[in-house]
Structure formats: structure tokens, C-alpha cells
XYZ file of C-alpha atoms in Angstrom:
631
model
C -23.361 -44.882 72.890
C -26.042 -45.884 75.345
C -28.011 -42.748 74.448
C -27.855 -39.811 72.087
C -24.621 -37.962 72.809
C -25.700 -34.389 73.406
C -22.334 -32.953 72.479
C -23.098 -29.294 72.019
C -22.110 -28.005 68.608
C -20.883 -24.658 69.788
C -21.178 -21.696 67.479
C -17.551 -20.805 68.098
C -14.528 -20.285 65.951
C -12.659 -23.260 67.390
C -9.175 -24.062 66.121
C -10.287 -27.642 65.644
C -8.614 -28.332 62.364
C -5.168 -27.691 63.827
C -4.245 -25.486 60.897
C -4.900 -28.266 58.391
C -5.460 -27.333 54.780
C -8.608 -29.087 53.531
C -7.861 -31.434 50.663
C -10.937 -32.475 48.625
C -10.999 -36.239 48.159
C -11.476 -37.435 44.551
C -14.868 -39.054 45.129
C -18.216 -38.982 43.408
C -20.342 -35.860 43.676
C -19.531 -32.195 43.386
C -20.422 -30.621 46.711
C -18.664 -27.339 47.385
C -16.035 -27.312 50.167
C -18.497 -25.319 52.255
C -21.068 -28.151 52.238
C -18.868 -31.274 52.120
C -18.376 -33.308 55.307
C -14.912 -33.256 56.879
C -12.824 -36.328 57.703
C -9.212 -36.938 58.713
C -6.974 -38.597 56.129
C -5.714 -41.550 58.152
C -9.068 -42.107 59.914
C -10.581 -42.394 56.442
C -7.803 -44.788 55.409
C -8.627 -46.974 58.422
C -12.364 -46.813 57.772
C -11.913 -47.855 54.141
C -9.481 -50.616 55.086
C -11.726 -52.172 57.731
C -14.841 -51.703 55.622
C -13.128 -53.674 52.877
C -12.056 -56.371 55.349
C -15.453 -56.713 57.069
C -17.932 -56.141 54.223
C -20.424 -59.003 54.015
C -23.986 -59.969 53.099
C -24.077 -57.727 50.018
C -22.400 -54.679 51.568
C -19.785 -52.982 49.398
C -16.683 -51.378 50.861
C -17.900 -47.817 50.312
C -21.421 -48.642 51.531
C -20.127 -49.998 54.836
C -17.632 -47.101 55.081
C -20.475 -44.569 54.723
C -22.453 -46.429 57.416
C -19.389 -46.275 59.672
C -18.800 -42.560 59.101
C -22.379 -41.388 59.560
C -22.505 -41.777 63.398
C -19.153 -40.059 63.925
C -20.607 -36.617 63.216
C -23.414 -36.562 65.807
C -21.289 -38.563 68.264
C -18.432 -36.028 68.177
C -20.455 -32.887 67.480
C -18.615 -32.219 64.208
C -20.768 -30.452 61.649
C -20.281 -29.064 58.181
C -16.687 -29.446 57.047
C -15.422 -30.103 60.593
C -13.576 -33.414 60.875
C -14.608 -35.654 63.800
C -11.835 -35.828 66.378
C -10.575 -39.343 67.185
C -9.790 -38.013 70.690
C -13.395 -36.987 71.447
C -14.276 -37.532 75.134
C -17.863 -37.639 76.438
C -19.129 -34.639 78.408
C -22.663 -35.712 79.389
C -22.084 -38.600 81.800
C -22.746 -37.239 85.287
C -22.593 -40.326 87.514
C -20.592 -39.548 90.661
C -18.369 -42.608 90.210
C -16.663 -40.892 87.268
C -15.280 -38.099 89.478
C -12.095 -38.772 91.465
C -12.887 -41.117 94.385
C -16.593 -41.042 93.469
C -17.063 -37.516 94.809
C -18.522 -34.782 92.613
C -17.187 -32.229 95.102
C -13.654 -33.617 94.953
C -10.833 -31.065 94.890
C -9.423 -33.123 92.028
C -12.033 -32.065 89.474
C -9.781 -32.567 86.476
C -9.066 -36.209 87.323
C -12.311 -37.192 85.579
C -12.933 -40.544 83.860
C -14.728 -39.932 80.546
C -16.519 -43.215 79.754
C -17.376 -42.468 76.104
C -14.283 -42.201 73.918
C -13.406 -41.718 70.269
C -15.163 -40.979 67.003
C -17.768 -43.658 67.695
C -17.982 -42.835 71.424
C -17.474 -46.420 72.498
C -18.778 -46.313 76.072
C -17.593 -48.702 78.771
C -21.270 -49.454 79.478
C -21.266 -51.410 76.210
C -18.666 -53.928 77.446
C -16.417 -53.161 74.521
C -12.952 -54.697 74.584
C -11.431 -51.244 74.203
C -9.370 -48.950 76.394
C -9.372 -45.196 75.922
C -6.290 -45.603 73.727
C -7.779 -48.240 71.419
C -11.105 -46.380 71.294
C -9.259 -43.236 70.196
C -7.030 -44.866 67.578
C -9.048 -45.487 64.427
C -6.680 -48.339 63.588
C -8.578 -50.319 66.254
C -11.850 -48.431 66.766
C -12.672 -48.544 63.037
C -12.254 -52.314 63.150
C -14.735 -52.496 66.030
C -17.240 -50.243 64.246
C -16.955 -52.202 60.983
C -17.353 -55.541 62.780
C -20.443 -54.483 64.725
C -22.239 -52.873 61.806
C -21.490 -55.686 59.354
C -22.602 -58.370 61.817
C -25.836 -56.542 62.614
C -26.486 -55.957 58.902
C -26.128 -59.683 58.239
C -28.658 -60.363 61.015
C -31.133 -57.811 59.691
C -30.166 -55.866 56.549
C -31.303 -52.393 57.542
C -29.156 -49.429 58.452
C -31.343 -48.574 61.445
C -30.625 -52.016 62.894
C -26.923 -51.845 62.009
C -26.762 -48.525 63.865
C -28.546 -49.975 66.906
C -25.707 -49.281 69.407
C -25.788 -45.618 68.351
C -29.138 -44.587 69.777
C -29.555 -41.374 67.814
C -28.856 -43.122 64.500
C -31.320 -45.902 65.227
C -34.166 -43.637 66.371
C -33.795 -40.467 64.260
C -32.972 -39.688 60.636
C -29.726 -37.848 61.375
C -27.389 -40.673 60.351
C -29.543 -41.678 57.400
C -29.375 -38.099 56.099
C -25.582 -38.015 56.484
C -25.250 -41.454 54.886
C -27.199 -40.354 51.801
C -25.162 -37.168 51.567
C -21.765 -38.901 51.565
C -22.733 -42.027 49.557
C -24.332 -41.992 46.099
C -25.319 -45.645 46.092
C -22.038 -46.734 44.537
C -19.187 -44.824 46.111
C -18.322 -42.133 48.636
C -18.766 -38.468 47.795
C -18.931 -34.984 49.307
C -15.957 -35.319 51.643
C -13.246 -32.814 52.496
C -10.103 -34.487 53.830
C -7.775 -33.029 56.477
C -4.241 -34.373 56.287
C -3.366 -33.284 59.842
C -6.246 -35.070 61.533
C -4.515 -38.377 62.186
C -5.739 -41.765 63.369
C -4.661 -41.034 66.966
C -6.209 -37.567 66.980
C -3.273 -36.024 68.902
C -2.786 -38.898 71.351
C 0.898 -39.745 71.823
C 2.409 -43.232 72.038
C 5.059 -43.550 74.759
C 6.832 -46.129 76.913
C 6.067 -46.380 80.633
C 7.071 -48.389 83.685
C 4.367 -49.667 85.984
C 4.505 -52.516 88.518
C 8.247 -52.828 87.711
C 7.275 -53.692 84.128
C 7.999 -51.749 80.955
C 4.761 -51.278 79.019
C 3.493 -49.316 76.034
C 1.374 -46.386 77.140
C -0.518 -43.498 75.578
C -0.730 -39.855 76.584
C -4.050 -38.094 76.024
C -4.071 -34.301 76.241
C -7.399 -32.673 75.207
C -5.519 -29.469 74.375
C -3.778 -31.365 71.562
C -6.955 -32.828 70.047
C -7.033 -32.862 66.265
C -10.271 -32.261 64.391
C -13.387 -30.700 65.884
C -12.581 -29.947 69.522
C -15.764 -28.228 70.672
C -16.220 -31.032 73.185
C -13.057 -29.831 74.985
C -14.375 -26.292 75.539
C -15.364 -25.508 79.153
C -19.137 -25.379 79.351
C -19.683 -27.714 76.400
C -21.195 -30.221 78.838
C -21.982 -30.591 82.530
C -18.833 -32.554 83.376
C -15.243 -31.331 83.729
C -12.710 -31.662 80.944
C -9.999 -34.041 82.067
C -6.411 -32.978 82.547
C -3.870 -34.840 80.391
C -3.735 -38.494 81.402
C -1.903 -41.727 80.605
C -3.633 -44.916 79.448
C -2.135 -48.363 80.112
C -3.550 -51.837 79.551
C -2.206 -54.433 81.992
C -3.494 -57.875 83.000
C -6.948 -57.262 81.547
C -7.422 -53.894 83.245
C -7.379 -50.332 81.945
C -5.398 -47.850 84.011
C -5.574 -44.062 83.706
C -2.980 -41.912 85.481
C -3.121 -38.178 86.098
C 0.430 -37.098 87.016
C 0.801 -34.243 89.443
C 3.058 -32.575 86.852
C -0.007 -32.347 84.568
C -2.718 -31.486 87.095
C -0.886 -29.297 89.571
C -2.375 -31.393 92.374
C -0.084 -32.447 95.254
C -0.481 -36.131 94.361
C -0.633 -38.370 91.325
C -4.096 -39.881 90.895
C -5.010 -43.116 89.156
C -8.113 -45.162 88.455
C -8.513 -48.595 86.966
C -11.156 -51.174 86.021
C -11.530 -54.389 84.057
C -11.381 -53.385 80.395
C -14.897 -54.625 79.577
C -16.444 -53.310 82.799
C -18.712 -50.283 83.124
C -16.727 -47.385 84.604
C -19.833 -46.194 86.484
C -19.765 -49.254 88.739
C -16.215 -50.633 88.737
C -13.602 -47.882 89.080
C -10.919 -48.193 91.752
C -9.311 -44.839 92.622
C -5.844 -44.401 94.167
C -3.104 -41.882 94.969
C -0.383 -44.534 95.116
C 1.286 -43.347 91.892
C 3.994 -45.647 90.565
C 3.891 -44.643 86.888
C 7.095 -43.565 85.143
C 6.967 -42.157 81.615
C 10.214 -43.672 80.373
C 10.053 -41.737 77.123
C 10.300 -38.361 78.832
C 11.426 -39.243 82.359
C 8.171 -37.973 83.942
C 6.360 -39.340 86.961
C 7.784 -41.707 89.561
C 11.057 -42.447 87.778
C 13.693 -41.802 90.445
C 16.826 -39.776 89.769
C 18.789 -41.073 86.762
C 22.533 -40.494 86.922
C 22.959 -39.063 83.457
C 21.277 -36.348 81.407
C 21.356 -35.397 77.719
C 20.425 -31.785 77.024
C 18.115 -31.590 74.003
C 15.903 -28.933 72.410
C 12.957 -30.854 73.889
C 14.260 -30.795 77.422
C 16.540 -33.087 79.371
C 16.504 -36.767 78.419
C 17.815 -39.522 80.660
C 18.873 -43.186 80.625
C 16.784 -44.361 77.670
C 17.629 -43.789 74.007
C 15.902 -40.920 72.253
C 15.497 -40.254 68.587
C 13.139 -39.933 65.675
C 11.721 -41.907 62.807
C 11.954 -39.015 60.382
C 10.388 -40.663 57.347
C 8.696 -43.862 56.236
C 8.278 -43.598 52.486
C 6.482 -46.221 50.386
C 8.103 -47.645 47.261
C 6.714 -50.084 44.715
C 7.286 -53.024 47.072
C 9.333 -51.621 49.919
C 9.379 -48.944 52.612
C 12.351 -46.581 53.019
C 13.111 -45.427 56.553
C 15.302 -42.617 57.856
C 15.886 -41.232 61.327
C 18.327 -40.957 64.203
C 18.871 -42.241 67.738
C 21.145 -41.434 70.694
C 21.527 -43.305 73.973
C 22.479 -40.757 76.671
C 24.776 -43.347 78.241
C 27.209 -43.467 75.301
C 28.542 -41.398 72.436
C 28.823 -44.532 70.287
C 26.228 -45.440 67.644
C 23.470 -47.779 68.802
C 21.053 -50.017 66.924
C 17.442 -49.649 65.986
C 15.151 -52.614 65.419
C 12.558 -52.519 62.654
C 9.212 -54.335 62.732
C 6.610 -54.600 59.982
C 3.048 -55.443 61.020
C 4.431 -56.748 64.301
C 7.060 -58.999 62.692
C 10.798 -58.536 63.208
C 12.560 -57.359 60.032
C 16.110 -56.314 60.871
C 18.569 -54.495 63.128
C 20.201 -51.343 61.758
C 23.209 -49.519 63.196
C 22.541 -45.790 63.536
C 26.014 -44.661 62.469
C 25.345 -42.320 59.545
C 26.380 -38.642 59.753
C 23.697 -36.340 61.151
C 25.315 -32.939 61.802
C 21.886 -31.482 62.572
C 21.509 -33.902 65.472
C 25.020 -33.147 66.691
C 24.219 -29.424 66.686
C 20.964 -29.952 68.587
C 22.367 -32.420 71.164
C 25.983 -31.482 71.883
C 28.537 -33.851 73.279
C 27.590 -37.021 71.395
C 29.082 -36.523 67.921
C 27.212 -36.755 64.647
C 27.244 -40.519 63.881
C 23.697 -41.272 64.958
C 21.636 -41.373 61.753
C 20.071 -44.441 60.186
C 18.555 -45.252 56.829
C 17.296 -48.610 55.683
C 14.750 -50.307 53.474
C 12.053 -52.771 54.517
C 11.969 -55.080 51.503
C 9.393 -57.405 49.989
C 6.294 -55.526 51.171
C 2.960 -56.596 49.686
C 0.270 -54.183 48.575
C -2.051 -52.530 51.081
C -1.708 -50.684 54.409
C 1.112 -51.678 56.727
C 2.442 -50.479 60.060
C 6.197 -50.107 60.386
C 7.634 -49.545 63.864
C 11.184 -48.645 64.911
C 12.596 -49.230 68.397
C 15.806 -47.758 69.828
C 17.992 -50.385 71.503
C 19.142 -49.406 74.983
C 22.805 -50.180 75.733
C 22.901 -49.247 79.444
C 24.139 -49.067 82.019
C 20.900 -47.219 82.703
C 17.470 -47.696 81.236
C 15.363 -50.823 81.420
C 13.773 -51.272 77.991
C 14.038 -50.444 74.294
C 11.743 -47.469 73.662
C 9.560 -47.103 70.613
C 10.669 -44.248 68.371
C 7.498 -44.294 66.281
C 5.093 -46.376 64.255
C 3.920 -45.230 60.861
C 1.068 -46.469 58.688
C 2.275 -46.813 55.109
C 0.203 -47.871 52.109
C 1.911 -49.799 49.301
C 0.069 -49.427 46.013
C 0.454 -53.145 45.256
C 0.590 -52.526 41.522
C 3.016 -54.417 39.255
C 6.250 -52.848 38.091
C 9.001 -53.878 35.704
C 10.503 -53.005 32.343
C 10.576 -53.656 28.617
C 14.172 -54.557 27.866
C 13.940 -55.172 24.131
C 11.698 -55.668 21.121
C 13.463 -57.917 18.604
C 12.531 -59.730 15.406
C 10.859 -63.112 15.854
C 9.349 -65.682 13.495
C 6.033 -64.160 12.460
C 6.320 -61.057 14.651
C 8.461 -59.367 17.269
C 9.709 -60.696 20.589
C 8.943 -58.192 23.348
C 11.082 -59.116 26.356
C 11.488 -57.771 29.865
C 10.531 -58.443 33.468
C 7.687 -57.679 35.846
C 6.526 -58.517 39.342
C 3.516 -57.851 41.515
C 4.286 -57.210 45.204
C 1.298 -59.356 46.179
C 2.475 -62.671 44.702
C 5.571 -64.779 44.113
C 3.800 -66.507 41.227
C 3.769 -65.481 37.564
C 1.709 -62.493 36.479
C 0.295 -61.595 33.095
C 1.874 -59.128 30.702
C -0.120 -57.558 27.874
C 1.581 -55.950 24.874
C 0.128 -53.261 22.646
C 1.571 -52.130 19.315
C 0.847 -48.512 18.415
C -1.993 -48.636 20.949
C -3.558 -51.813 19.506
C -3.580 -55.288 20.984
C -0.388 -57.162 20.170
C -0.250 -60.226 22.401
C 0.075 -61.521 25.948
C 2.363 -63.666 28.048
C 3.362 -64.414 31.641
C 6.449 -63.902 33.785
C 7.768 -67.463 33.754
C 11.318 -66.995 32.490
C 14.421 -66.982 34.662
C 15.897 -63.553 35.331
C 18.714 -63.938 37.864
C 19.604 -60.264 37.417
C 16.138 -59.256 38.615
C 16.233 -61.814 41.427
C 19.472 -60.262 42.659
C 17.709 -56.926 43.158
C 14.307 -58.329 44.250
C 15.114 -61.708 45.835
C 11.804 -61.975 47.690
C 9.893 -62.900 44.523
C 12.170 -65.636 43.160
C 13.991 -65.971 39.817
C 11.128 -66.338 37.320
C 10.263 -62.717 36.725
C 11.049 -62.545 32.997
C 8.588 -62.553 30.112
C 8.777 -62.948 26.339
C 5.697 -62.041 24.322
C 5.311 -62.654 20.570
C 3.559 -59.578 19.225
C 2.219 -59.315 15.692
C 3.226 -56.068 13.998
C 3.102 -54.599 10.505
C 6.358 -53.417 8.911
C 7.547 -49.925 9.758
C 8.459 -47.931 12.852
C 6.267 -49.231 15.706
C 5.850 -48.522 19.418
C 5.631 -51.618 21.614
C 4.224 -51.054 25.122
C 3.902 -53.676 27.871
C 1.528 -53.569 30.850
C 1.777 -55.588 34.071
C -1.526 -57.220 35.012
C -2.392 -56.614 38.650
C -3.385 -59.666 40.695
C -4.563 -58.282 44.055
C -4.128 -54.956 45.840
C -3.985 -52.035 43.446
C -6.380 -50.394 41.028
C -4.687 -50.500 37.631
C -2.524 -52.485 35.249
C 0.428 -50.104 35.002
C 2.625 -49.424 32.010
C 5.983 -51.162 32.369
C 7.690 -49.323 29.512
C 7.623 -48.794 25.747
C 10.148 -49.420 22.996
C 10.185 -47.844 19.529
C 11.509 -50.342 16.973
C 11.677 -50.618 13.187
C 9.790 -53.775 12.227
C 11.248 -55.477 9.095
C 9.017 -55.940 6.077
C 9.506 -59.686 5.789
C 12.435 -59.532 3.399
C 15.078 -62.171 4.202
C 18.295 -61.185 5.958
C 21.753 -62.641 5.669
C 25.339 -62.310 4.612
C 27.974 -63.706 2.280
C 30.791 -64.088 4.787
C 33.486 -66.037 2.939
C 34.610 -66.938 -0.620
C 37.549 -69.274 -1.299
C 38.752 -71.552 -4.117
C 38.713 -75.223 -3.231
C 39.190 -78.371 -5.269
C 36.208 -78.644 -7.581
C 35.054 -75.022 -7.404
C 34.484 -72.120 -5.031
C 33.415 -72.441 -1.382
C 30.809 -69.936 -0.198
C 29.936 -69.467 3.495
C 27.392 -67.206 5.179
C 23.907 -67.199 6.604
C 20.320 -66.330 5.680
C 16.965 -66.282 7.425
C 13.451 -65.098 6.670
C 11.634 -63.139 9.443
C 8.510 -65.149 8.708
C 9.879 -68.538 9.744
C 12.321 -70.235 12.055
C 12.984 -72.858 9.369
C 15.839 -72.967 6.915
C 15.372 -71.097 3.640
C 16.958 -71.468 0.198
C 19.804 -69.433 -1.226
C 20.420 -69.154 -4.983
C 23.854 -68.693 -6.485
C 24.705 -67.018 -9.780
C 28.116 -67.252 -11.482
C 28.858 -64.388 -13.872
C 25.082 -63.732 -13.928
C 24.392 -67.315 -14.929
C 22.548 -69.826 -12.796
C 24.857 -71.501 -10.325
C 22.441 -73.615 -8.265
C 19.960 -73.649 -5.347
C 21.146 -74.528 -1.866
C 19.728 -74.563 1.704
C 20.867 -72.285 4.562
C 20.452 -74.935 7.231
C 23.818 -75.479 8.926
C 24.563 -74.459 12.513
C 25.434 -70.816 13.159
C 25.258 -70.218 16.933
C 26.231 -66.586 16.445
C 23.172 -66.038 14.257
C 20.957 -67.849 16.758
C 22.245 -65.577 19.535
C 21.642 -62.466 17.440
C 18.101 -63.508 16.518
C 16.547 -65.280 19.523
C 13.666 -67.506 18.605
C 14.947 -68.424 15.172
C 17.370 -71.121 16.284
C 20.923 -71.766 15.019
C 20.266 -73.555 11.703
C 20.583 -70.696 9.251
C 24.118 -71.061 7.926
C 25.268 -72.193 4.517
C 28.615 -73.739 3.567
C 28.474 -74.764 -0.069
C 30.854 -75.526 -2.944
C 29.837 -74.191 -6.357
C 31.441 -75.749 -9.449
C 33.489 -72.986 -11.106
C 36.323 -73.140 -13.628
C 39.825 -71.824 -13.086
C 39.156 -68.517 -14.823
C 38.199 -65.482 -12.734
C 34.482 -65.415 -11.947
C 31.944 -63.310 -10.022
C 29.629 -65.236 -7.684
C 26.442 -63.678 -6.206
C 24.214 -65.172 -3.506
C 20.485 -64.355 -3.060
C 18.199 -65.253 -0.145
C 14.857 -66.649 -1.274
C 11.816 -65.092 0.363
C 9.130 -67.401 1.839
C 6.825 -64.919 3.577
C 5.205 -61.559 2.916
C 8.405 -59.953 1.639
C 8.485 -58.783 -1.966
C 12.078 -59.484 -3.044
C 14.812 -62.081 -2.923
C 17.581 -59.859 -1.609
C 21.203 -60.033 -2.671
C 23.393 -61.208 0.198
C 26.648 -60.375 -1.557
C 28.848 -60.756 -4.652
C 32.551 -61.613 -4.788
C 34.996 -61.903 -7.693
C 37.571 -64.612 -7.381
């Protein structure tokens, strides 16, 4: 980025989209696919994430994201709907030190150190704390771009100043024009998204051994570049295009290795420098070798004593396998895959990490007949499936490692890491809508993945506001399924509702990550009209008259109401339904237990008919008959 990158935009039909189907992003604007700017899906995810994290001094997320994206097109040479390639390597740096052993006439032309790397062409001359691998991966390079632009904006709020490290953006209108095309002043627009242009742009994560130490490494093959790959075409610049190479960070230095298996040269070539140093003045070249790709058994690995024949070639010593899927749930990530250690036919473990934190060990002992068919001699009990629980909203990285059991192999290789985005929106249920004093109790549970505290719940009745509450009630049944959020996930909301058949809907109120307050569920319930309820349960002669037992309550109040008794249609007295009836209290939560009556009505010895009426105290229109008995 020390000068305008003169990456030639070749008028060629280059297979730079890797067969991706363009997916228009739902943004502002209505540019046709032919005029919209291209961008990879996960690079855009990373740009938006880091723009949101680093926005400052009045910058919005989308404003900073548009500023970040604008330089990637001239820096990579991508034009029109072409998506910038995260793997882009500079082709216009002609200092002799970048050729193998500092010799432009070297026979090892394809062992070339490209100093500018990635969508933002972070050049080692800028003293960036980036290796080729971290400059390629937008998970790290987008963070660097967002940090630099936001800090410069806060120093001097102009885009030209924020783009200062990108010479062409700071001195011409090219980035300003792109910025205005993809940003309408409020949000992003005019973008076509390519799902197969990933954050690593075709770079592969592997495990290597160097200096007798097992280290993560990355394999960069320009032939596998995703996105616009015009930079990788011979003649696109005055320098060679590198052969595939490995990138390793060790003790503050960046190492690049060109294996003889990749170059066809008689020796393996390497070069290294301090990570922040300028490659033009600090490279140390060597043919000492010493790199072993432990993932594939390539390089200086020695002769392992055991081999597993696989569709991908022979595999030795270290476990091999796949993280087949990492699927987001409401607050969890579901994982599936398989693993085999060539040293044993027994199942082995995988270890799961989330955002760098240990989660759990899982035994890969589930049936996988497809694996058994592909890798004979090891049986089929090598599959795994598990769930990473209690995941908050937002982007996360889940990584799975295969655990080596020996006797050969010296580390636990990474199967894969996946970036997964959890929506972060609340979820739950409406369990019931039951009669309550002055309304209806709407009960259920809800939780937001982003908090262990209570969240709000809003209730609507037939689409109109009904009431609100919070999740502050104990729900051990919910805690059993979702223990990471504690027991108080239940809610009870008193919702006002007119008599008749009504639809009660509850919404969970989002507290952090997420863009909506989702519907939890709805219940259709017949709301009573306010007429009292009750029953005449028992009638028996006792000394002095007839004993009547039962219960009565009015939907409008939790208090005791009156019952009137008639004997042979003649007045028999007024009484109060105020004795304990726990069964009634359980059937009508919120009304309490004191709705029973147990009364003795003076009646002669002759047969008589006794009738009991509940006396309305609210909006009801009648005093309903609870029952009549002849005794």
C-alpha cells in the first residue's frame, strides 16, 4: 500500500468466481447485477463485524464498512461484479531482494516473496503486524483495516485522510466514487454476494512441524484463489507468480516455505523475516528445509511406519477426518463429522473449542458407513455429533481437533474451524392463556442468548396491545433443557381482553445482538364474559337444615363473592363463598383458594328443592345458577 497498486484489470474471461452463483444482498439501492460490486459472503461478514466493533467518532457500522470495502477493488484489480480475492498477491514489486536469494536471475523464479498481500494489500513496508496468512484471512485483515481507518477518521474526519495508507484512495477519486456507489448515506447498497468466496480466499489451514515443534501453518496456492484472480495470470505484472507456499509464524518471525514437491526444484526453499520488517531489506533465504506438513505428510517428515489408504491419498501417523457441518441454532451450534487415527481401528476423541475456549471432548464412535467404505480396514464407528451449548448472539469461531492416540504422530491436528453466526434473538413459548382477575394470564417462558438476566415479554390480543411482563418466574423444566441461563425463565403477563374468542400472542424483547423481537407463540382462547363461575358440589341433611357445599368466583375479582340460596323458589338467604378450596385455586391461578362455601340452610323435614346462585360483581349481566337439588 505504499503506492497505487497497478494490478492490471485484464480483459479476460477469468474463472475468478470459482463457479459461485451470485446472491444479491438485501441492501438499499436497486442496481442491476451487471452494475453491482461483488464481495465474498464471509469477507463481508468480517467487514461488517469489525466495522461494528471499531466504529467511533460518529462513524456508523455501514459507513465504516463502505470505507473499508472501497480500497479492496483497486488494490485487488476486481471490477464490476468481480469479488476481491482475499488471496491477492502483489505483482508490481520488483526489488531484487524479493527473488530467491536476492537474485532476479535465480533458477528458482517461482520462489518469490510477494510483499503486498490480501484484499487491502497490506505491504511489509508498512510494518504491519501481519503475516501472509493473517493478511489473507479477512477475520484478521478486516480488523486491521477497520482499526486503521477508524483511528485516522477520529484524528481528522475525512475519508481521504482515513484512506491515507492506500495511496490511490488518498490522491484520486477512485475510492470515493466506489464508496458513494455502495453506500447511500445510511446503509450499504449495490452489492452482489458470492457465497464461495470465503474469508481465507482458498488458503488452507494445516498443521506443520518446524524446529521440532508442532505449529499451525497455512498453505497458499494461487491456483486455488477465490474471487477475482487476474493478478495470478502470467503477464499481469512484471514479477513471477509464486508457486504454492507455506506460511508459519514462529518466535516473532514469518517463515515461507516452498516445498520441492510443489516447485519441482531439487531443493526446498525458505525465507524468513521479523513479522513487522520490510521484506525488501530483511529476508533471509535458505535451502535447509525442515518443514513437515503433518496434515498431509508432505515435506521433511521422515518415513512413518503406518499408512491409511484414503480417497485423498495415503495418510500417516496423525488422525484425519472432517468437520462436516457446524449449524447454528437459537443459542447453540450443532457439529457433525468423523475422525480416524491410522494407528488404531478404535474410536478416538475430538476436542471442541469455541472462540479459543475449551468446550468438551467427544468420542467419535457413531456409525459412519460412508467413511468405512472410503477408508477400508478401520470399521465404521468413527462419526461424531455434538452440540456446543449456551452460545451468545453474534459471530463465533468453532474449532475441532482430532486427538492423536499414538504410537505415532506428535500432535493433535486441527480438523477445521468454522465461523458461525448466532442470531441472538430471544426464543421461548406461550404455554397457556387462562382466566385471571380482570383479564387473562398469559404464561410461558423465554430467554435471550445474550443475557442470563430477565428479558421483557410483550403480549398482544388480536393484534392490539395487551400487556407486558418479564421473565422472573422459576421454570425448572426450562432450566433442565437450557441450564446456562438459570431457572428464572418463566413469565406471567396479565392481559386485558374483551369477552369472546381471542388470539393472545407473546413476543420476546431482544436485549443485544439480533434485529427483531420475535414471536414466541400464540394461543387462541375463549375469554369469559365476566359472568361468575362455580358449582353446587354437595347437598346433605344435617341437624337444623340442609348443608350445601361448593364454590363460586367472579372473573373480575380475586375476592370472595356472595351466593344466594332459594328454597322451593323462596328466599333462603345470602352467604359468602370465602372458605378454602385449594383445588379451585389450582384450577384458576391468580384467584387464590378462598372461593368455597359450606353453609347450612334452615329447611323443614319435608322434601324441598334448594337452588344456589352466584352473585355477579363485575361486567357480567347475570347471576348464574350454580345448581339445584331436591332433598
